Amino acid sequence: RLTFLTFEDSNGFDPVLLRAGARAGDSNQASAIFDVLLYPDPETLEMKMQTAESFTSKDHVTWDLKIRDGVTFTDGTPYDAEAVKFNWERIGDPANGSPAIGGMAPVKTLEVVDPLTLRIVLDGPYPQFPSLVARYLAYVGSPTAIKKLGDEFAQTPVGAGPYMVESWVRSSELRLVKNPNYWQKGRPYLDELVFQQVTDDEQRFNTFVSGAAQAAFGGPNTVYAKRAKDQGAKVLTYTLGGGITMLFDTTKPPFDDVKVRQAVAKALDLNNVNEVISQGTNSVPQTLFAPGTPFYDEGITLPAAKQDRDAAQAVFDDYARRTGGPLKFKMTVTTAMASTFELLQGQLKGYKNVDVGFELIQPAALVPKLQNGEYDAATYALYADDIEPTMYEYYHSKGKLNFTGISDPELDAALEAGRAADDMAARTEAYRTAQKRIAELAPEVYIQRYNFNYLLADSVQGFSVPNTGTRWNDVWISK
């Protein structure tokens, strides 16, 4: 048995409800229950096939997804092209409100060519379409069980993954047992896999080092990674593009004014945040992408990279003169990010003509608030192995995850060019323009570079985490 400590609960284990990949949220549990069609190699980003046998296209418009023969769901239903089509159509139906709907945005038609081949026709050339599928459409549930159980499927899911659900107590524990008919013979190695939700970082760390769990999500806080290493644990770290952010709702006052957004960014002392929250072990994002990651450009710095108190105060004073009152807004913050945003709130309260409120919510409540525009400023995180599809979804005016509502023709054109290009030089140039506009428009403030840290007991072997979630079929425990 391996016990894994996670930091938040799931909205439900139905592919329609699952928050997309990126190594956190639902992905680690979902990959154990459903397996994945394909995934990017964590080191090379090369696309690897899993329940899919191949994914090919001659023109980047028409794609053939071939499913591996002999895969079945745990209720005996064939895992085939019809099953994939059924799941993808549910995700693409706006009535279902799926957070993964962005994966279906470029899809024009789906056709079952034969039992194991699904043909996908897109609305235009899209060389990076497999990346979109890996992030948003990798999890497939049993159509038989979905039709039979309806809304109850999310509580008692049926997948084709290495493990099956034995029990789930929301906000507490998800208990999984080995799938005896898993398609990979001899896998998985573990008999039981237990996920326990521990929202408090310190409590989660202490539970891990006590030996009560063999693995834990350390999150972006590098302090826990260092402390775990000091106590003899292994730490697996992934450094991604983007970072922890403060989003602005740019569609309404006060953050429909780019000068106000820029001023809030320049007002913050992010080096102080790093010292207080991360004991100086993290880094303040100077650029949108970290050095060594795809499309990093040291010449395009973010507005919050260097504090400018005088410039920020001048904008706040001008705002008060123009509107007759202080810049007033509320921060909507998840429990996991409370200490960071309380510190930011305190910094902003040190300025004249600024009034900052605070709303504390559970992590599962965040996305619905963002989708409905029920916030002024809010915590979130952009994290991406590759710039596509994440950047398009976050920043394009029609992006499904464009919670800030930012809309800019030049930015849209750059993101579209980057998405359509299959030449690395052309993609780099397009995304350079995109990064420049994002820095100028300041739809959010990047607070800390985002590292995914996983704390592992020395006995845990074979642990790796693509953005579709941990490859649990490879994990074992040495004795």
PDB file of C-alpha atoms in Angstrom, residues 40 58-59 69 81 98 118 132 136 147 163 173 176 217 340 431 441 446 456:
ATOM      1  CA  PRO A  40       4.284  14.001 -22.767  1.00  0.00           C
ATOM      2  CA  LYS A  58      -0.607  13.994 -42.746  1.00  0.00           C
ATOM      3  CA  ASP A  59      -1.903  17.563 -42.855  1.00  0.00           C
ATOM      4  CA  ASP A  69      -6.372  -3.537 -28.771  1.00  0.00           C
ATOM      5  CA  ALA A  81     -13.098   4.453 -30.467  1.00  0.00           C
ATOM      6  CA  SER A  98     -16.558  20.968 -18.333  1.00  0.00           C
ATOM      7  CA  LEU A 118     -11.316   7.559 -34.198  1.00  0.00           C
ATOM      8  CA  LEU A 132      -4.124  19.569 -26.320  1.00  0.00           C
ATOM      9  CA  TYR A 136      -7.635  18.001 -21.627  1.00  0.00           C
ATOM     10  CA  LYS A 147     -25.221   6.153 -18.859  1.00  0.00           C
ATOM     11  CA  TYR A 163      -6.557   0.925  -9.925  1.00  0.00           C
ATOM     12  CA  GLU A 173      -9.790   9.849   1.685  1.00  0.00           C
ATOM     13  CA  LEU A 176      -8.091   2.468  -4.592  1.00  0.00           C
ATOM     14  CA  PHE A 217       2.417  16.812  -2.920  1.00  0.00           C
ATOM     15  CA  THR A 340       0.830  34.408   0.584  1.00  0.00           C
ATOM     16  CA  TYR A 431       5.409  33.555 -28.727  1.00  0.00           C
ATOM     17  CA  LEU A 441      -1.313  44.260 -20.635  1.00  0.00           C
ATOM     18  CA  TYR A 446       3.123  36.458 -11.331  1.00  0.00           C
ATOM     19  CA  LEU A 456       8.910  10.676  -1.600  1.00  0.00           C
TER      20      LEU A 456
END
